[in-house]
DNA sequence: CCGAAACGAGAGCACTGCTCTTGCTCTCGG
DNA sequence: CCGAGAGCAAGAGCAGTGCTCTCGTTTCGG
């Protein structure tokens, strides 16, 4: 139920968006640490104190950008997943790699926003509760691909070592009650490893090491899917 | 050939070390972005401008800390590797997991220093050439474990997809000419994935997801070693 | 032994996040 | 319809930052 809003409310929405846009521009140009409220305000032709009407502090602006970034990468990943499901309904490994490639593409295209959400947390700053929903989207998508494959039968995650059994059952019960514990553990593992691959590429650790990044990542994503058990592991 | 040094040179070394120590303390307390030259100087009882006699800029101080951090994690990993080789000479998978555990332990114990070297790169800051040597130590160690296993025979990395063959051969030729291309690729993959696991734990992404982090990581490191081909993949 | 280099101290510049006060303007309820 | 109150932009100001420059002093090496 979105009611018609007065000029004031509309202006507030537009100005808030303009602030975030300009902040994103500075983020892309200089990085998060050099994001300056005063510079944003200056560029928008207002005075710095006016900006505090829209964001109580610099951290709150960053939080808004973080949520937007989680939503952005989540959206492209969900779209890629949906496309893969519709074009190759039974190929669960393809669904998996489609999500992986979407995440990587977005990260490479928006390195600073990626760094904001998957890089070192900003000092003293603890993510507020608002971020957990958007932050979980990609992870839930990976669970969804695994669930699709599991329901179709034939998912074979690696066996669980004995010591990990209790943790695995707790994890499955809390996050995906319909999945076998070994699959839940393999998923969390692959989730972290996927972002390890993406982070190393975005943060430049592959400099002078990996040249054909597309081919390298494609192969890695496929291996990751096989390791989860979406296809045989040769 | 270390000659006896004058009081001045000795003082310079001590003061440089004191500055880095205090900087590390602030790093651990507040994080890299809040590391303040003035605060370091204040704590050391000197004036901020005096500090510039030792480090030309804040970035240079950070660079020194980065190099020290790379060296620290490299040293503990090398020590763990040597220990594992001497206690279980033939168990190459154990050598691998020993290195992995050492890296993780250091990262958990020094999260801010870890973030400095494996988190988002500081804005506008590009790592100078001095860092590449120390930065490579852990990677070289992983290569060394794989080489040990390869020379003992029976290393079976996953097969290479066709498209990746040229890249794999280039990579092997440049980084480890004595290893099969497929092994070189698997190593780089596992290298990035290992730090993905560690980063997710250190940066808090496992919050409320993984509880028994020790068991989880131990199993993940072992799977990583198997995926490289150091032991059969069940 | 004496000039040059290194050093610590201090003032100062341009910048930051953030607060407080001052007026103006829009909105909404009586 | 109109006035009280909320929302708003602006400016001054505070404490802090990285960094530069200058000025005496100390130390070292040829």
PDB file of C-alpha atoms in Angstrom, chain B:
ATOM      1  CA  UNK B   1      79.163  -8.793   8.083  1.00  0.00           C
ATOM      2  CA  UNK B   2      77.380  -6.772  10.718  1.00  0.00           C
ATOM      3  CA  UNK B   3      79.641  -4.104  12.049  1.00  0.00           C
ATOM      4  CA  UNK B   4      79.296  -2.481  15.401  1.00  0.00           C
ATOM      5  CA  UNK B   5      77.049   0.507  15.076  1.00  0.00           C
ATOM      6  CA  UNK B   6      77.020   3.889  16.580  1.00  0.00           C
ATOM      7  CA  UNK B   7      74.523   4.959  19.172  1.00  0.00           C
ATOM      8  CA  UNK B   8      72.581   6.825  16.522  1.00  0.00           C
ATOM      9  CA  UNK B   9      72.101   3.836  14.231  1.00  0.00           C
ATOM     10  CA  UNK B  10      71.190   1.664  17.188  1.00  0.00           C
ATOM     11  CA  UNK B  11      68.641   4.180  18.403  1.00  0.00           C
ATOM     12  CA  UNK B  12      67.130   4.388  14.946  1.00  0.00           C
ATOM     13  CA  UNK B  13      66.608   0.640  14.857  1.00  0.00           C
ATOM     14  CA  UNK B  14      65.064   0.603  18.302  1.00  0.00           C
ATOM     15  CA  UNK B  15      62.800   3.542  17.643  1.00  0.00           C
ATOM     16  CA  UNK B  16      61.688   2.090  14.336  1.00  0.00           C
ATOM     17  CA  UNK B  17      60.786  -1.123  16.114  1.00  0.00           C
ATOM     18  CA  UNK B  18      58.990   0.781  18.879  1.00  0.00           C
ATOM     19  CA  UNK B  19      56.933   2.652  16.310  1.00  0.00           C
ATOM     20  CA  UNK B  20      55.940  -0.559  14.586  1.00  0.00           C
ATOM     21  CA  UNK B  21      55.076  -2.189  17.903  1.00  0.00           C
ATOM     22  CA  UNK B  22      52.865   0.669  18.952  1.00  0.00           C
ATOM     23  CA  UNK B  23      51.307   0.760  15.487  1.00  0.00           C
ATOM     24  CA  UNK B  24      50.580  -2.952  15.732  1.00  0.00           C
ATOM     25  CA  UNK B  25      48.989  -2.363  19.104  1.00  0.00           C
ATOM     26  CA  UNK B  26      46.696   0.286  17.652  1.00  0.00           C
ATOM     27  CA  UNK B  27      46.026  -1.975  14.698  1.00  0.00           C
ATOM     28  CA  UNK B  28      44.843  -4.731  17.009  1.00  0.00           C
ATOM     29  CA  UNK B  29      42.782  -2.294  19.036  1.00  0.00           C
ATOM     30  CA  UNK B  30      41.110  -0.230  16.354  1.00  0.00           C
ATOM     31  CA  UNK B  31      41.869  -1.561  12.902  1.00  0.00           C
ATOM     32  CA  UNK B  32      43.907  -0.281  10.022  1.00  0.00           C
ATOM     33  CA  UNK B  33      41.716   2.648   9.027  1.00  0.00           C
ATOM     34  CA  UNK B  34      41.945   4.184  12.481  1.00  0.00           C
ATOM     35  CA  UNK B  35      45.688   3.805  12.709  1.00  0.00           C
ATOM     36  CA  UNK B  36      46.813   7.357  13.417  1.00  0.00           C
ATOM     37  CA  UNK B  37      50.379   8.569  13.111  1.00  0.00           C
ATOM     38  CA  UNK B  38      49.694  11.239  15.677  1.00  0.00           C
ATOM     39  CA  UNK B  39      48.321   8.736  18.160  1.00  0.00           C
ATOM     40  CA  UNK B  40      51.337   6.494  17.701  1.00  0.00           C
ATOM     41  CA  UNK B  41      53.681   9.418  18.237  1.00  0.00           C
ATOM     42  CA  UNK B  42      51.681  10.626  21.230  1.00  0.00           C
ATOM     43  CA  UNK B  43      51.846   7.214  22.852  1.00  0.00           C
ATOM     44  CA  UNK B  44      55.573   7.113  22.284  1.00  0.00           C
ATOM     45  CA  UNK B  45      56.032  10.543  23.828  1.00  0.00           C
ATOM     46  CA  UNK B  46      57.182  12.208  20.686  1.00  0.00           C
ATOM     47  CA  UNK B  47      55.730  14.728  18.342  1.00  0.00           C
ATOM     48  CA  UNK B  48      54.061  13.638  15.124  1.00  0.00           C
ATOM     49  CA  UNK B  49      56.541  15.303  12.828  1.00  0.00           C
ATOM     50  CA  UNK B  50      59.392  13.373  14.413  1.00  0.00           C
ATOM     51  CA  UNK B  51      57.805  10.165  13.237  1.00  0.00           C
ATOM     52  CA  UNK B  52      58.290  11.182   9.632  1.00  0.00           C
ATOM     53  CA  UNK B  53      62.030  10.760  10.129  1.00  0.00           C
ATOM     54  CA  UNK B  54      61.351   7.024  10.309  1.00  0.00           C
ATOM     55  CA  UNK B  55      58.446   6.510   7.941  1.00  0.00           C
ATOM     56  CA  UNK B  56      57.943   8.962   5.074  1.00  0.00           C
ATOM     57  CA  UNK B  57      54.176   8.525   5.241  1.00  0.00           C
ATOM     58  CA  UNK B  58      51.382   6.618   6.865  1.00  0.00           C
ATOM     59  CA  UNK B  59      51.286   4.295   3.880  1.00  0.00           C
ATOM     60  CA  UNK B  60      54.936   3.446   4.370  1.00  0.00           C
ATOM     61  CA  UNK B  61      54.239   2.499   7.960  1.00  0.00           C
ATOM     62  CA  UNK B  62      51.411   0.295   6.746  1.00  0.00           C
ATOM     63  CA  UNK B  63      53.701  -1.263   4.165  1.00  0.00           C
ATOM     64  CA  UNK B  64      56.192  -2.141   6.873  1.00  0.00           C
ATOM     65  CA  UNK B  65      53.423  -3.746   8.912  1.00  0.00           C
ATOM     66  CA  UNK B  66      52.217  -5.637   5.856  1.00  0.00           C
ATOM     67  CA  UNK B  67      55.660  -7.060   5.180  1.00  0.00           C
ATOM     68  CA  UNK B  68      56.018  -8.048   8.822  1.00  0.00           C
ATOM     69  CA  UNK B  69      52.614  -9.736   8.732  1.00  0.00           C
ATOM     70  CA  UNK B  70      53.436 -11.718   5.598  1.00  0.00           C
ATOM     71  CA  UNK B  71      56.690 -12.760   7.209  1.00  0.00           C
ATOM     72  CA  UNK B  72      54.977 -13.726  10.446  1.00  0.00           C
ATOM     73  CA  UNK B  73      52.383 -15.965   8.839  1.00  0.00           C
ATOM     74  CA  UNK B  74      55.000 -17.341   6.471  1.00  0.00           C
ATOM     75  CA  UNK B  75      57.266 -18.195   9.385  1.00  0.00           C
ATOM     76  CA  UNK B  76      54.656 -20.044  11.423  1.00  0.00           C
ATOM     77  CA  UNK B  77      53.532 -21.925   8.326  1.00  0.00           C
ATOM     78  CA  UNK B  78      57.084 -22.924   7.475  1.00  0.00           C
ATOM     79  CA  UNK B  79      57.690 -24.066  11.012  1.00  0.00           C
ATOM     80  CA  UNK B  80      54.494 -26.128  11.030  1.00  0.00           C
ATOM     81  CA  UNK B  81      55.476 -27.670   7.727  1.00  0.00           C
ATOM     82  CA  UNK B  82      58.941 -28.587   8.942  1.00  0.00           C
ATOM     83  CA  UNK B  83      57.498 -30.130  12.088  1.00  0.00           C
ATOM     84  CA  UNK B  84      55.013 -32.191  10.127  1.00  0.00           C
ATOM     85  CA  UNK B  85      57.663 -33.384   7.700  1.00  0.00           C
ATOM     86  CA  UNK B  86      59.893 -34.526  10.533  1.00  0.00           C
ATOM     87  CA  UNK B  87      57.179 -36.254  12.578  1.00  0.00           C
ATOM     88  CA  UNK B  88      55.324 -37.905   9.682  1.00  0.00           C
ATOM     89  CA  UNK B  89      57.740 -37.956   6.773  1.00  0.00           C
ATOM     90  CA  UNK B  90      55.604 -39.810   4.294  1.00  0.00           C
ATOM     91  CA  UNK B  91      52.197 -38.378   5.060  1.00  0.00           C
ATOM     92  CA  UNK B  92      51.924 -35.576   2.525  1.00  0.00           C
ATOM     93  CA  UNK B  93      48.310 -34.907   3.316  1.00  0.00           C
ATOM     94  CA  UNK B  94      49.362 -34.282   6.916  1.00  0.00           C
ATOM     95  CA  UNK B  95      51.997 -31.819   5.732  1.00  0.00           C
ATOM     96  CA  UNK B  96      49.319 -29.974   3.787  1.00  0.00           C
ATOM     97  CA  UNK B  97      46.844 -29.790   6.635  1.00  0.00           C
ATOM     98  CA  UNK B  98      49.603 -28.704   9.020  1.00  0.00           C
ATOM     99  CA  UNK B  99      50.314 -25.674   6.850  1.00  0.00           C
ATOM    100  CA  UNK B 100      46.605 -24.902   6.574  1.00  0.00           C
ATOM    101  CA  UNK B 101      46.095 -25.103  10.324  1.00  0.00           C
ATOM    102  CA  UNK B 102      49.108 -22.901  10.992  1.00  0.00           C
ATOM    103  CA  UNK B 103      47.799 -20.206   8.665  1.00  0.00           C
ATOM    104  CA  UNK B 104      44.373 -20.335  10.245  1.00  0.00           C
ATOM    105  CA  UNK B 105      45.724 -20.214  13.789  1.00  0.00           C
ATOM    106  CA  UNK B 106      47.832 -17.177  13.034  1.00  0.00           C
ATOM    107  CA  UNK B 107      44.920 -15.467  11.298  1.00  0.00           C
ATOM    108  CA  UNK B 108      42.536 -16.066  14.190  1.00  0.00           C
ATOM    109  CA  UNK B 109      45.144 -14.839  16.651  1.00  0.00           C
ATOM    110  CA  UNK B 110      45.984 -11.723  14.615  1.00  0.00           C
ATOM    111  CA  UNK B 111      42.771 -10.790  12.822  1.00  0.00           C
ATOM    112  CA  UNK B 112      43.688  -7.189  12.086  1.00  0.00           C
ATOM    113  CA  UNK B 113      47.081  -8.060  10.700  1.00  0.00           C
ATOM    114  CA  UNK B 114      45.413 -10.764   8.654  1.00  0.00           C
ATOM    115  CA  UNK B 115      42.925  -8.233   7.345  1.00  0.00           C
ATOM    116  CA  UNK B 116      45.835  -6.020   6.388  1.00  0.00           C
ATOM    117  CA  UNK B 117      47.266  -8.609   4.025  1.00  0.00           C
ATOM    118  CA  UNK B 118      44.262 -10.633   2.898  1.00  0.00           C
ATOM    119  CA  UNK B 119      41.412  -8.169   3.266  1.00  0.00           C
ATOM    120  CA  UNK B 120      40.370  -5.358   0.986  1.00  0.00           C
ATOM    121  CA  UNK B 121      43.400  -3.482  -0.250  1.00  0.00           C
ATOM    122  CA  UNK B 122      43.652   0.026   1.149  1.00  0.00           C
ATOM    123  CA  UNK B 123      42.344   2.589  -1.314  1.00  0.00           C
ATOM    124  CA  UNK B 124      44.730   4.026  -3.852  1.00  0.00           C
ATOM    125  CA  UNK B 125      47.455   1.998  -2.228  1.00  0.00           C
ATOM    126  CA  UNK B 126      49.287  -0.446  -4.434  1.00  0.00           C
ATOM    127  CA  UNK B 127      51.626  -2.843  -2.733  1.00  0.00           C
ATOM    128  CA  UNK B 128      55.244  -1.960  -3.428  1.00  0.00           C
ATOM    129  CA  UNK B 129      57.660  -4.507  -4.793  1.00  0.00           C
ATOM    130  CA  UNK B 130      59.110  -5.235  -1.345  1.00  0.00           C
ATOM    131  CA  UNK B 131      55.974  -7.120  -0.391  1.00  0.00           C
ATOM    132  CA  UNK B 132      55.946  -9.723  -3.142  1.00  0.00           C
ATOM    133  CA  UNK B 133      58.686 -11.880  -1.647  1.00  0.00           C
ATOM    134  CA  UNK B 134      57.170 -12.246   1.830  1.00  0.00           C
ATOM    135  CA  UNK B 135      53.700 -12.489   0.287  1.00  0.00           C
ATOM    136  CA  UNK B 136      54.700 -15.550  -1.684  1.00  0.00           C
ATOM    137  CA  UNK B 137      55.980 -17.606   1.230  1.00  0.00           C
ATOM    138  CA  UNK B 138      52.767 -19.436   2.082  1.00  0.00           C
ATOM    139  CA  UNK B 139      52.034 -20.133  -1.559  1.00  0.00           C
ATOM    140  CA  UNK B 140      55.503 -21.530  -2.087  1.00  0.00           C
ATOM    141  CA  UNK B 141      55.002 -23.731   0.917  1.00  0.00           C
ATOM    142  CA  UNK B 142      51.858 -25.217  -0.568  1.00  0.00           C
ATOM    143  CA  UNK B 143      53.808 -25.829  -3.758  1.00  0.00           C
ATOM    144  CA  UNK B 144      56.514 -27.517  -1.688  1.00  0.00           C
ATOM    145  CA  UNK B 145      54.068 -29.942  -0.083  1.00  0.00           C
ATOM    146  CA  UNK B 146      52.681 -30.814  -3.498  1.00  0.00           C
ATOM    147  CA  UNK B 147      56.181 -31.264  -4.849  1.00  0.00           C
ATOM    148  CA  UNK B 148      57.043 -33.614  -2.008  1.00  0.00           C
ATOM    149  CA  UNK B 149      54.002 -35.710  -2.763  1.00  0.00           C
ATOM    150  CA  UNK B 150      54.631 -35.582  -6.500  1.00  0.00           C
ATOM    151  CA  UNK B 151      58.203 -36.769  -6.168  1.00  0.00           C
ATOM    152  CA  UNK B 152      57.005 -39.622  -3.983  1.00  0.00           C
ATOM    153  CA  UNK B 153      54.613 -40.514  -6.796  1.00  0.00           C
ATOM    154  CA  UNK B 154      50.904 -41.000  -6.825  1.00  0.00           C
ATOM    155  CA  UNK B 155      49.631 -37.439  -6.869  1.00  0.00           C
ATOM    156  CA  UNK B 156      46.385 -37.341  -8.814  1.00  0.00           C
ATOM    157  CA  UNK B 157      45.041 -33.826  -9.350  1.00  0.00           C
ATOM    158  CA  UNK B 158      41.647 -33.463 -11.024  1.00  0.00           C
ATOM    159  CA  UNK B 159      41.776 -33.577 -14.829  1.00  0.00           C
ATOM    160  CA  UNK B 160      42.097 -30.329 -16.736  1.00  0.00           C
ATOM    161  CA  UNK B 161      39.196 -29.113 -18.851  1.00  0.00           C
ATOM    162  CA  UNK B 162      40.314 -28.514 -22.433  1.00  0.00           C
ATOM    163  CA  UNK B 163      40.066 -24.742 -22.353  1.00  0.00           C
ATOM    164  CA  UNK B 164      42.379 -24.479 -19.386  1.00  0.00           C
ATOM    165  CA  UNK B 165      45.295 -26.445 -20.858  1.00  0.00           C
ATOM    166  CA  UNK B 166      47.300 -23.492 -22.247  1.00  0.00           C
ATOM    167  CA  UNK B 167      46.900 -21.475 -19.076  1.00  0.00           C
ATOM    168  CA  UNK B 168      47.857 -24.502 -16.997  1.00  0.00           C
ATOM    169  CA  UNK B 169      51.042 -25.082 -18.959  1.00  0.00           C
ATOM    170  CA  UNK B 170      52.031 -21.439 -18.743  1.00  0.00           C
ATOM    171  CA  UNK B 171      51.348 -21.428 -15.016  1.00  0.00           C
ATOM    172  CA  UNK B 172      53.347 -24.581 -14.391  1.00  0.00           C
ATOM    173  CA  UNK B 173      56.234 -23.343 -16.517  1.00  0.00           C
ATOM    174  CA  UNK B 174      56.438 -20.029 -14.677  1.00  0.00           C
ATOM    175  CA  UNK B 175      55.840 -21.122 -11.113  1.00  0.00           C
ATOM    176  CA  UNK B 176      56.735 -24.810 -10.765  1.00  0.00           C
ATOM    177  CA  UNK B 177      58.303 -26.275 -13.859  1.00  0.00           C
ATOM    178  CA  UNK B 178      58.672 -29.715 -12.302  1.00  0.00           C
ATOM    179  CA  UNK B 179      54.978 -30.159 -11.552  1.00  0.00           C
ATOM    180  CA  UNK B 180      52.266 -31.359 -13.912  1.00  0.00           C
ATOM    181  CA  UNK B 181      50.076 -28.502 -15.198  1.00  0.00           C
ATOM    182  CA  UNK B 182      46.944 -29.999 -13.697  1.00  0.00           C
ATOM    183  CA  UNK B 183      48.621 -30.032 -10.280  1.00  0.00           C
ATOM    184  CA  UNK B 184      49.711 -26.422 -10.600  1.00  0.00           C
ATOM    185  CA  UNK B 185      46.165 -25.342 -11.376  1.00  0.00           C
ATOM    186  CA  UNK B 186      44.744 -27.380  -8.524  1.00  0.00           C
ATOM    187  CA  UNK B 187      47.265 -25.760  -6.189  1.00  0.00           C
ATOM    188  CA  UNK B 188      46.341 -22.206  -7.114  1.00  0.00           C
ATOM    189  CA  UNK B 189      42.711 -23.126  -6.704  1.00  0.00           C
ATOM    190  CA  UNK B 190      43.268 -24.659  -3.291  1.00  0.00           C
ATOM    191  CA  UNK B 191      45.430 -21.701  -2.288  1.00  0.00           C
ATOM    192  CA  UNK B 192      42.632 -19.233  -2.956  1.00  0.00           C
ATOM    193  CA  UNK B 193      40.035 -21.509  -1.394  1.00  0.00           C
ATOM    194  CA  UNK B 194      42.089 -21.972   1.751  1.00  0.00           C
ATOM    195  CA  UNK B 195      42.161 -18.229   2.299  1.00  0.00           C
ATOM    196  CA  UNK B 196      38.477 -18.067   1.492  1.00  0.00           C
ATOM    197  CA  UNK B 197      37.811 -20.373   4.424  1.00  0.00           C
ATOM    198  CA  UNK B 198      40.124 -18.446   6.722  1.00  0.00           C
ATOM    199  CA  UNK B 199      38.784 -15.047   5.648  1.00  0.00           C
ATOM    200  CA  UNK B 200      35.170 -16.049   6.188  1.00  0.00           C
ATOM    201  CA  UNK B 201      36.014 -17.179   9.693  1.00  0.00           C
ATOM    202  CA  UNK B 202      38.142 -14.156  10.584  1.00  0.00           C
ATOM    203  CA  UNK B 203      35.772 -11.649   9.008  1.00  0.00           C
ATOM    204  CA  UNK B 204      32.763 -13.057  10.804  1.00  0.00           C
ATOM    205  CA  UNK B 205      30.811 -14.538   7.898  1.00  0.00           C
ATOM    206  CA  UNK B 206      30.505 -17.805   9.812  1.00  0.00           C
ATOM    207  CA  UNK B 207      28.723 -16.044  12.656  1.00  0.00           C
ATOM    208  CA  UNK B 208      25.719 -18.150  13.638  1.00  0.00           C
ATOM    209  CA  UNK B 209      26.503 -20.527  10.770  1.00  0.00           C
ATOM    210  CA  UNK B 210      29.542 -22.521  11.825  1.00  0.00           C
ATOM    211  CA  UNK B 211      29.967 -23.140  15.535  1.00  0.00           C
ATOM    212  CA  UNK B 212      32.608 -25.867  15.821  1.00  0.00           C
ATOM    213  CA  UNK B 213      35.131 -23.975  13.759  1.00  0.00           C
ATOM    214  CA  UNK B 214      38.071 -26.230  14.594  1.00  0.00           C
ATOM    215  CA  UNK B 215      36.369 -29.378  13.372  1.00  0.00           C
ATOM    216  CA  UNK B 216      34.915 -27.612  10.362  1.00  0.00           C
ATOM    217  CA  UNK B 217      38.246 -26.200   9.284  1.00  0.00           C
ATOM    218  CA  UNK B 218      40.116 -29.437   9.876  1.00  0.00           C
ATOM    219  CA  UNK B 219      37.721 -31.287   7.604  1.00  0.00           C
ATOM    220  CA  UNK B 220      37.833 -28.535   4.992  1.00  0.00           C
ATOM    221  CA  UNK B 221      41.630 -28.482   4.929  1.00  0.00           C
ATOM    222  CA  UNK B 222      41.725 -32.211   4.463  1.00  0.00           C
ATOM    223  CA  UNK B 223      39.226 -32.067   1.596  1.00  0.00           C
ATOM    224  CA  UNK B 224      41.336 -29.328   0.049  1.00  0.00           C
ATOM    225  CA  UNK B 225      44.398 -31.551   0.210  1.00  0.00           C
ATOM    226  CA  UNK B 226      42.510 -34.430  -1.352  1.00  0.00           C
ATOM    227  CA  UNK B 227      41.174 -32.149  -4.084  1.00  0.00           C
ATOM    228  CA  UNK B 228      44.761 -31.199  -4.930  1.00  0.00           C
ATOM    229  CA  UNK B 229      45.447 -34.891  -5.275  1.00  0.00           C
ATOM    230  CA  UNK B 230      47.573 -35.552  -2.215  1.00  0.00           C
ATOM    231  CA  UNK B 231      45.315 -38.482  -1.286  1.00  0.00           C
ATOM    232  CA  UNK B 232      42.409 -40.323  -2.915  1.00  0.00           C
ATOM    233  CA  UNK B 233      39.097 -38.489  -3.243  1.00  0.00           C
ATOM    234  CA  UNK B 234      36.333 -40.724  -1.899  1.00  0.00           C
TER     235      UNK B 234
END
